[in-house]
Amino acid sequence: MDVLSDAIGTMRVGRPSLSLEAAHSSWEKEVQTFQGAWFYAGTTGRIRVTTPDEAVITLQPGDAVLLPHGTAHTLVNATDGTAQFLSGAYRLERARPHPLFQDLADLVSLPAGPDRYPGL
């Protein structure tokens, strides 16, 4: 097991949620603060993820992003057509923190690439 999966497994409460979302042109979604961690993975098109402190990541197909502290954020379709992406969340028990989560940024990018992050 990789260290990120171990950290989430230690703190997770209940079952994670996962859905495939479609974002048509001009689509935008405001996501509120959450007592857990959000994650997204691009499948087609481009989705821009922006936090209130103006951290920005644009997901391409195969890219993933983790918001380990449940930070509020905005999702925007950054293509002219429809973009699709996986959206998921883990509810986390902050009373049992894993040391890794204390050191992670509010927005963690995991760009796609051959042979990158084989443990994930």
CSV table of C-alpha atoms in Angstrom, one decimal:
chain,number,residue,atom,x,y,z
A,1,MET,CA,0.0,0.0,0.0
A,2,ASP,CA,1.3,3.5,-0.8
A,3,VAL,CA,1.6,6.1,1.9
A,4,LEU,CA,-1.3,8.3,0.6
A,5,SER,CA,-3.7,5.3,0.6
A,6,ASP,CA,-2.5,4.4,4.1
A,7,ALA,CA,-3.1,8.0,5.4
A,8,ILE,CA,-6.6,8.0,3.9
A,9,GLY,CA,-7.4,4.5,5.2
A,10,THR,CA,-6.3,5.6,8.7
A,11,MET,CA,-8.6,8.7,8.8
A,12,ARG,CA,-11.5,7.6,6.6
A,13,VAL,CA,-15.0,7.3,8.0
A,14,GLY,CA,-17.6,5.4,6.0
A,15,ARG,CA,-17.5,4.8,2.3
A,16,PRO,CA,-16.0,7.1,-0.3
A,17,SER,CA,-18.2,8.6,-3.0
A,18,LEU,CA,-17.4,8.5,-6.7
A,19,SER,CA,-19.2,9.8,-9.8
A,20,LEU,CA,-18.5,10.5,-13.4
A,21,GLU,CA,-19.5,14.1,-14.2
A,22,ALA,CA,-20.0,15.8,-17.5
A,23,ALA,CA,-19.4,19.5,-17.8
A,24,HIS,CA,-20.8,21.3,-20.9
A,25,SER,CA,-19.3,24.6,-22.2
A,26,SER,CA,-19.6,27.5,-19.8
A,27,TRP,CA,-20.2,25.0,-16.9
A,28,GLU,CA,-19.0,26.1,-13.5
A,29,LYS,CA,-19.5,24.7,-10.0
A,30,GLU,CA,-18.8,26.1,-6.6
A,31,VAL,CA,-17.9,23.4,-4.1
A,32,GLN,CA,-18.2,24.2,-0.3
A,33,THR,CA,-15.8,23.2,2.4
A,34,PHE,CA,-16.0,19.5,3.4
A,35,GLN,CA,-15.0,17.5,6.4
A,36,GLY,CA,-12.8,15.2,4.3
A,37,ALA,CA,-10.8,15.1,1.1
A,38,TRP,CA,-12.0,15.8,-2.5
A,39,PHE,CA,-10.3,14.2,-5.5
A,40,TYR,CA,-10.8,14.6,-9.2
A,41,ALA,CA,-9.4,12.9,-12.3
A,42,GLY,CA,-9.7,14.2,-15.8
A,43,THR,CA,-11.1,11.8,-18.5
A,44,THR,CA,-11.8,14.1,-21.5
A,45,GLY,CA,-11.4,17.8,-22.1
A,46,ARG,CA,-9.9,20.1,-19.4
A,47,ILE,CA,-11.3,21.1,-16.0
A,48,ARG,CA,-9.8,24.0,-14.0
A,49,VAL,CA,-9.8,23.7,-10.2
A,50,THR,CA,-9.3,26.9,-8.3
A,51,THR,CA,-9.1,27.5,-4.5
A,52,PRO,CA,-9.9,30.7,-2.7
A,53,ASP,CA,-6.2,31.5,-2.2
A,54,GLU,CA,-6.0,31.3,-6.1
A,55,ALA,CA,-4.1,28.0,-6.4
A,56,VAL,CA,-5.1,26.7,-9.9
A,57,ILE,CA,-4.7,23.4,-11.5
A,58,THR,CA,-6.0,22.4,-14.9
A,59,LEU,CA,-6.8,18.7,-15.3
A,60,GLN,CA,-6.1,17.1,-18.6
A,61,PRO,CA,-7.1,13.5,-19.3
A,62,GLY,CA,-5.3,11.2,-16.9
A,63,ASP,CA,-4.4,14.0,-14.5
A,64,ALA,CA,-5.6,13.9,-10.9
A,65,VAL,CA,-5.9,16.4,-8.1
A,66,LEU,CA,-6.4,15.9,-4.4
A,67,LEU,CA,-7.8,18.5,-2.0
A,68,PRO,CA,-6.8,16.8,1.3
A,69,HIS,CA,-8.2,19.4,3.7
A,70,GLY,CA,-11.7,19.6,2.1
A,71,THR,CA,-10.9,23.2,1.0
A,72,ALA,CA,-13.7,25.1,-0.9
A,73,HIS,CA,-13.0,25.4,-4.6
A,74,THR,CA,-14.4,26.1,-8.0
A,75,LEU,CA,-14.6,23.8,-10.9
A,76,VAL,CA,-14.8,25.2,-14.5
A,77,ASN,CA,-14.9,23.6,-17.9
A,78,ALA,CA,-11.8,24.9,-19.6
A,79,THR,CA,-12.7,23.5,-23.1
A,80,ASP,CA,-15.1,24.7,-25.8
A,81,GLY,CA,-17.0,21.4,-25.7
A,82,THR,CA,-18.0,18.9,-23.1
A,83,ALA,CA,-15.4,17.7,-20.5
A,84,GLN,CA,-15.8,14.6,-18.3
A,85,PHE,CA,-14.1,13.9,-15.0
A,86,LEU,CA,-14.3,11.6,-12.0
A,87,SER,CA,-15.3,13.3,-8.8
A,88,GLY,CA,-14.9,11.7,-5.4
A,89,ALA,CA,-14.7,12.4,-1.7
A,90,TYR,CA,-13.5,10.7,1.5
A,91,ARG,CA,-15.1,11.8,4.8
A,92,LEU,CA,-12.2,12.0,7.2
A,93,GLU,CA,-12.0,11.9,11.0
A,94,ARG,CA,-9.7,14.8,11.9
A,95,ALA,CA,-9.5,13.6,15.5
A,96,ARG,CA,-7.3,10.8,14.2
A,97,PRO,CA,-4.9,12.8,11.9
A,98,HIS,CA,-2.2,11.1,9.9
A,99,PRO,CA,1.1,13.1,9.9
A,100,LEU,CA,1.2,13.2,6.1
A,101,PHE,CA,-2.0,15.2,5.9
A,102,GLN,CA,-0.6,18.0,8.1
A,103,ASP,CA,2.1,18.6,5.5
A,104,LEU,CA,0.1,18.5,2.3
A,105,ALA,CA,-0.9,21.7,0.4
A,106,ASP,CA,-4.5,22.5,0.0
A,107,LEU,CA,-4.3,21.5,-3.7
A,108,VAL,CA,-2.1,18.5,-4.7
A,109,SER,CA,-1.5,17.9,-8.4
A,110,LEU,CA,-0.8,14.4,-9.7
A,111,PRO,CA,-0.1,14.9,-13.5
A,112,ALA,CA,-0.5,12.0,-15.9
A,113,GLY,CA,2.6,10.5,-17.4
A,114,PRO,CA,3.9,7.1,-18.3
A,115,ASP,CA,5.3,5.2,-15.3
A,116,ARG,CA,4.6,8.1,-12.9
A,117,TYR,CA,3.3,7.2,-9.5
A,118,PRO,CA,3.1,3.4,-10.1
A,119,GLY,CA,2.1,2.8,-6.4
A,120,LEU,CA,-1.1,4.9,-6.8
